Short mmCIF file of C-alpha atoms in Angstrom, two decimals:
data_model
loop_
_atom_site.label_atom_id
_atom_site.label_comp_id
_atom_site.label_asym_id
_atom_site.label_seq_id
_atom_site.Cartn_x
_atom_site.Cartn_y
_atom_site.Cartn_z
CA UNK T 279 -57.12 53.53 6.58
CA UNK T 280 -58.40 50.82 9.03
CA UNK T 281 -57.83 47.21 9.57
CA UNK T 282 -60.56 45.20 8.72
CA UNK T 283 -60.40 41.82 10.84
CA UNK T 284 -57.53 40.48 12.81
CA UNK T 285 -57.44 36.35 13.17
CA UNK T 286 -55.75 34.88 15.72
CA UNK T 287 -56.37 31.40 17.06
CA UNK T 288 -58.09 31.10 20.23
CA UNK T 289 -56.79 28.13 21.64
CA UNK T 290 -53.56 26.01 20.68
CA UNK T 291 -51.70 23.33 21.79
CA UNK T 292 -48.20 23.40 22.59
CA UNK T 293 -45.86 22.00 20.17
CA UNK T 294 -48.06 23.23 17.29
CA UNK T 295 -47.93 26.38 14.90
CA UNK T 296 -50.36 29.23 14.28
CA UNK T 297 -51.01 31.47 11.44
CA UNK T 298 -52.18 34.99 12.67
CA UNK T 299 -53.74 37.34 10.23
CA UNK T 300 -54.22 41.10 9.57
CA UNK T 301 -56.54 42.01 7.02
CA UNK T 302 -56.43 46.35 6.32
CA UNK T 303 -58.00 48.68 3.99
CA UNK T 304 -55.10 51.88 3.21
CA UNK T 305 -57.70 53.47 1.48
CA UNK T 306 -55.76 54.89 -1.44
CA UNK T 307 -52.83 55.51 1.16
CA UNK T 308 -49.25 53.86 1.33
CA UNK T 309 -48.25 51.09 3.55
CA UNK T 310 -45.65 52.21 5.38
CA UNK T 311 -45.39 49.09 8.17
CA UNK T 312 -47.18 46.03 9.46
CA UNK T 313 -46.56 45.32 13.29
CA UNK T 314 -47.01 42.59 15.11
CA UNK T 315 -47.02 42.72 18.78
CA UNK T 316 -47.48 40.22 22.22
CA UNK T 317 -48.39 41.97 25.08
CA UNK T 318 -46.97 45.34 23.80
CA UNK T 319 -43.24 43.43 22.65
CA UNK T 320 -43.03 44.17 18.47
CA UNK T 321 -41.88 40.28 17.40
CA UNK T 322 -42.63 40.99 13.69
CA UNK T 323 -42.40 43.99 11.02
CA UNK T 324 -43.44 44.53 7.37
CA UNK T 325 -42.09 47.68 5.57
CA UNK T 326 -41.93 47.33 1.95
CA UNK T 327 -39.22 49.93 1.65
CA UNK T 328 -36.81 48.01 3.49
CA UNK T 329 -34.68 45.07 1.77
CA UNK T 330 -35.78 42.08 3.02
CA UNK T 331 -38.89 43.79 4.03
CA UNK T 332 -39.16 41.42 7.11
CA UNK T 333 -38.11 41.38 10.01
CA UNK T 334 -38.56 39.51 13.48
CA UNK T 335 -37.24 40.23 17.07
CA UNK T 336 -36.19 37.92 19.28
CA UNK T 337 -39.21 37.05 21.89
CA UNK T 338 -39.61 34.20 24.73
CA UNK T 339 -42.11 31.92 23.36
CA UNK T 340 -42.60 33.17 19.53
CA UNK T 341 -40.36 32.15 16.63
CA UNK T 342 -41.78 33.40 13.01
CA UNK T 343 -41.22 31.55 10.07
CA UNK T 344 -40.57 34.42 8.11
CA UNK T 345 -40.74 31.89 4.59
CA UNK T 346 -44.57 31.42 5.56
CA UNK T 347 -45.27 34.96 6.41
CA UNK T 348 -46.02 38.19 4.58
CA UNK T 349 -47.30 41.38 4.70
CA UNK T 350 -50.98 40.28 5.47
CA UNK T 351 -50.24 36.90 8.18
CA UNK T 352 -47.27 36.27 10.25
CA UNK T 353 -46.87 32.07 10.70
CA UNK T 354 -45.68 31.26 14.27
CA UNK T 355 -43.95 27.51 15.00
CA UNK T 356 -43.39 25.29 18.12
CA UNK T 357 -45.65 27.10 20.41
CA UNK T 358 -45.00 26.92 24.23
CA UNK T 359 -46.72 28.10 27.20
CA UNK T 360 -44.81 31.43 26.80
CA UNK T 361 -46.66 31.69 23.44
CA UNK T 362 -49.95 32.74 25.34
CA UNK T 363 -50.83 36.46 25.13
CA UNK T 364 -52.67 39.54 23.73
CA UNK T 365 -51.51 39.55 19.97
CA UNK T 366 -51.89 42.81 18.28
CA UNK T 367 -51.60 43.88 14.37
CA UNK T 368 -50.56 47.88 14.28
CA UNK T 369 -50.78 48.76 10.40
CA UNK T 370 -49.21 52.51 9.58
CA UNK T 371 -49.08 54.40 6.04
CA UNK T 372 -46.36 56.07 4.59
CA UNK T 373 -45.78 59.92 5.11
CA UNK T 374 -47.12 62.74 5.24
CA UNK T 375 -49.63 61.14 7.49
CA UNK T 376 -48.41 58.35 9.02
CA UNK T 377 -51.87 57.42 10.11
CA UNK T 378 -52.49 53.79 11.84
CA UNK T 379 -54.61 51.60 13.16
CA UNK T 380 -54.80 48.27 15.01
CA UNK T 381 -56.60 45.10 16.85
CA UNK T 382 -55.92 42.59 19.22
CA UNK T 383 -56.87 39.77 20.24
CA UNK T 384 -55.79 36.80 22.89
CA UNK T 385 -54.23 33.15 21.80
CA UNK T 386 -54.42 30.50 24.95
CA UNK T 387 -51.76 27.73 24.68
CA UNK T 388 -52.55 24.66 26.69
CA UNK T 389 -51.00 21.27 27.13
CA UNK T 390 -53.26 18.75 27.61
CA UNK T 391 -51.15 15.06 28.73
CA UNK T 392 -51.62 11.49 27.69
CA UNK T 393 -52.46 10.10 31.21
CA UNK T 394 -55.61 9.88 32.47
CA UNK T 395 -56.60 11.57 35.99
CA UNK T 396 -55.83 9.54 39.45
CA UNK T 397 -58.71 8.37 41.49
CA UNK T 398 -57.88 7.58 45.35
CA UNK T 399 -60.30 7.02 48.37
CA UNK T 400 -62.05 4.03 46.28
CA UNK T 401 -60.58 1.08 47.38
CA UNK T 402 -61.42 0.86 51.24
CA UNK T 403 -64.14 -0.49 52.69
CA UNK T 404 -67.64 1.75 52.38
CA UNK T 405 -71.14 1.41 54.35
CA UNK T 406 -74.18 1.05 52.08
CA UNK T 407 -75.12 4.58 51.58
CA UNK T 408 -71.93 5.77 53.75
CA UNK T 409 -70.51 9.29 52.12
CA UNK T 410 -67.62 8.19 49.74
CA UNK T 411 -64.16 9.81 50.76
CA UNK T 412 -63.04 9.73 46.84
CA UNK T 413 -60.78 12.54 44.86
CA UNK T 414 -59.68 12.77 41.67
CA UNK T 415 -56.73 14.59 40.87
CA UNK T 416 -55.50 15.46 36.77
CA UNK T 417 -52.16 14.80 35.20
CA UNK T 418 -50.06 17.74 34.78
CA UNK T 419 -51.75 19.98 32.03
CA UNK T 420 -52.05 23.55 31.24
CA UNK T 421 -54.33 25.74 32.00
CA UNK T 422 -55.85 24.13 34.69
CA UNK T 423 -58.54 21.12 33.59
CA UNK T 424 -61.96 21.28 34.18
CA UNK T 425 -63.16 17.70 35.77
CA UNK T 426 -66.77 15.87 36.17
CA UNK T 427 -67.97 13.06 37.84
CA UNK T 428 -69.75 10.78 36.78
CA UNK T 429 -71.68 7.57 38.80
CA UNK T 430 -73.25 5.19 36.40
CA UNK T 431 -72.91 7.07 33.23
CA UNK T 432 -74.56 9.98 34.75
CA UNK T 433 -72.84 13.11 35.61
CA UNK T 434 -72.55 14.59 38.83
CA UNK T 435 -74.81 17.95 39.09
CA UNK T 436 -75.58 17.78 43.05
CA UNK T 437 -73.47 20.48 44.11
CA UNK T 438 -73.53 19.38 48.11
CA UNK T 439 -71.39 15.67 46.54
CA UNK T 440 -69.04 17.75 44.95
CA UNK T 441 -65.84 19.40 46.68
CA UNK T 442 -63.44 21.40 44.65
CA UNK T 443 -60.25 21.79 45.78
CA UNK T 444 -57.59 24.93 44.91
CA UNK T 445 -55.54 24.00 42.04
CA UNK T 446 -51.82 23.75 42.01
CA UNK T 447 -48.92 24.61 40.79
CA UNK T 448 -47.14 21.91 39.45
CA UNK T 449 -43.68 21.58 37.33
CA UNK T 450 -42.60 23.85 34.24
CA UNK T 451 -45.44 26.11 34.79
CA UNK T 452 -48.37 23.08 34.78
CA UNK T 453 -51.38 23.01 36.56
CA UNK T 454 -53.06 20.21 38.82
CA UNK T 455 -57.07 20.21 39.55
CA UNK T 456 -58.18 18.22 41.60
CA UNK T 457 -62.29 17.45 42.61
CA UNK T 458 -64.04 15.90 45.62
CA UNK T 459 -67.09 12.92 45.87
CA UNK T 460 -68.69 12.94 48.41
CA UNK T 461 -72.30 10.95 47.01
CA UNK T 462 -73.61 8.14 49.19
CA UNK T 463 -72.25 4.80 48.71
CA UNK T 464 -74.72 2.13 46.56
CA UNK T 465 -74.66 -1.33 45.36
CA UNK T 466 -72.65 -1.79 41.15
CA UNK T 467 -71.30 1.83 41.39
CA UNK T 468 -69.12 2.81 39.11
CA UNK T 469 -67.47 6.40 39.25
CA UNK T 470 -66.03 8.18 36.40
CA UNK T 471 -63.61 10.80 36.46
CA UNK T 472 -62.95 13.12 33.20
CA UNK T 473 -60.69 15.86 32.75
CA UNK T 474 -61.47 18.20 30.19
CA UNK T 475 -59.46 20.78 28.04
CA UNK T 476 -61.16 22.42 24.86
CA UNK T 477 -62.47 19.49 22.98
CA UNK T 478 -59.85 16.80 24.46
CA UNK T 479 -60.91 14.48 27.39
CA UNK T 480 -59.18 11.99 29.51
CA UNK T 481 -60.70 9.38 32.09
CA UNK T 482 -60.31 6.98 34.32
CA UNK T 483 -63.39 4.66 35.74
CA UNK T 484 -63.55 2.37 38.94
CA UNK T 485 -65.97 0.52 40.73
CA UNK T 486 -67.11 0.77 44.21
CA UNK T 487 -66.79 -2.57 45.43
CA UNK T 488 -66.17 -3.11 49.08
CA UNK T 489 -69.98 -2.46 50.93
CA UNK T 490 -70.07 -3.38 54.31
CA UNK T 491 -73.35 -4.53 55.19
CA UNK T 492 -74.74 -2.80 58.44
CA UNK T 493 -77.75 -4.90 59.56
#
C-alpha cells in the first residue's frame, strides 16, 4: 500500500477552516485505519470496523467537523494560532500485515489585523538632505510581517537606509516588526510604509514636510 498525495493548506488565516486530504492506494489490501496527526498528537481516526467509524481527540487548536470529514479528508474549523503544525496522514491495512504508510506536511496560521502600520520620526523638523530618523512599526499580527519602504512610489532597495529592528513579542502570542529609514531628506517626499503577510498588505503614507533650509 502507499499514500499517494497528502494536501494540506499552506497558509491560513485564523478564524477560518481547512480541509486536509489523504489520498492512498491499499493495493488489493484492507483498510484497517486512517490517522491523522499534529506534531505527533493523533486528533482524528478512520476504522471502518468500528461503529461510528470516526473518531476525534481532544487537541489545543484543532476541532474536526466530523459531518464534513471521511475516510479520505478530515475538515478542521475556527483555526487559531495553536492550529499551526506538522500535519501527518498514517494509513494502516487490516491484518495479517498491518502494513502502513504516511506523509506530512506543515499548515502556517497567521493573523493579519485591520490597522495599518505606525510611522513616527516624520513630523519634526529635517535639513535638506539631513538622514531621516523615521520607523515604522506593524499592528499586532502573526507571524511576524514583512515591511518595505517606499519614497515616492519607489521601494526602498539601498540596504545602508534601511535598519531592521528585532521583532517582538506582543499580546496572545502576536508579533510586532518594526523597520528603520534612514534615506536623506528631499523636497515633496512622501514615505510609504507596507506590511505584508501572504498576499494581504496594509499601509500607511506621510509626507516629509518640515525642511529647514541651511544656506
Amino acid at each position: 500500500m502507499r499514500v499517494v498525495g497528502i494536501s494540506v493548506p499552506s497558509l491560513k488565516q485564523k478564524g477560518e477552516s481547512a480541509t486536509l486530504t489523504c489520498d492512498y492506494d491499499l493495493e488489493g489490501g484492507k483498510l484497517y485505519s486512517v490517522k491523522w496527526y499534529r506534531d505527533n498528537e493523533e486528533f482524528y481516526r478512520y476504522m471502518p470496523k468500528l461503529r461510528p467509524p470516526q473518531h476525534a481527540h481532544r487537541l489545543e487548536g484543532v476541532k474536526v467537523d466530523l459531518e464534513k470529514s471521511s475516510t479520505r479528508r478530515v475538515h478542521l474549523r475556527d483555526l487559531t494560532l495553536k492550529s499551526r503544525g506538522l500535519y501527518r496522514c498514517e494509513v494502516s491495512e487490516e491484518a495479517p500485515s498491518f502494513h502502513s504508510a504516511q506523509s506530512e506536511t506543515f499548515m502556517e496560521v497567521y493573523y493579519f489585523p485591520r490597522e495599518s502600520p505606525r510611522i513616527v520620526g516624520y513630523e519634526r523638523p529635517y535639513e535638506l538632505l539631513e538622514p531621516l530618523d523615521v520607523n515604522c512599526s506593524s499592528a499586532k499580527a502573526f507571524p511576524a510581517p514583512e515591511l518595505q519602504w517606499h519614497i515616492n512610489g519607489e521601494k526602498v532597495t539601498e540596504s545602508s537606509w534601511l535598519t531592521s529592528l528585532e521583532s517582538k513579542q506582543a499580546s496572545q502570542g502576536l508579533m510586532i516588526s518594526t523597520l528603520g529609514l534612514r534615506a536623506p531628506a528631499t523636497q515633496h517626499m512622501k514615505i510609504r510604509c507596507v506590511a505584508i503577510i501572504g498576499a494581504h498588505r496594509r499601509e500607511r503614507t506621510v509626507t516629509i514636510g518640515n525642511l529647514i533650509s541651511i544656506f
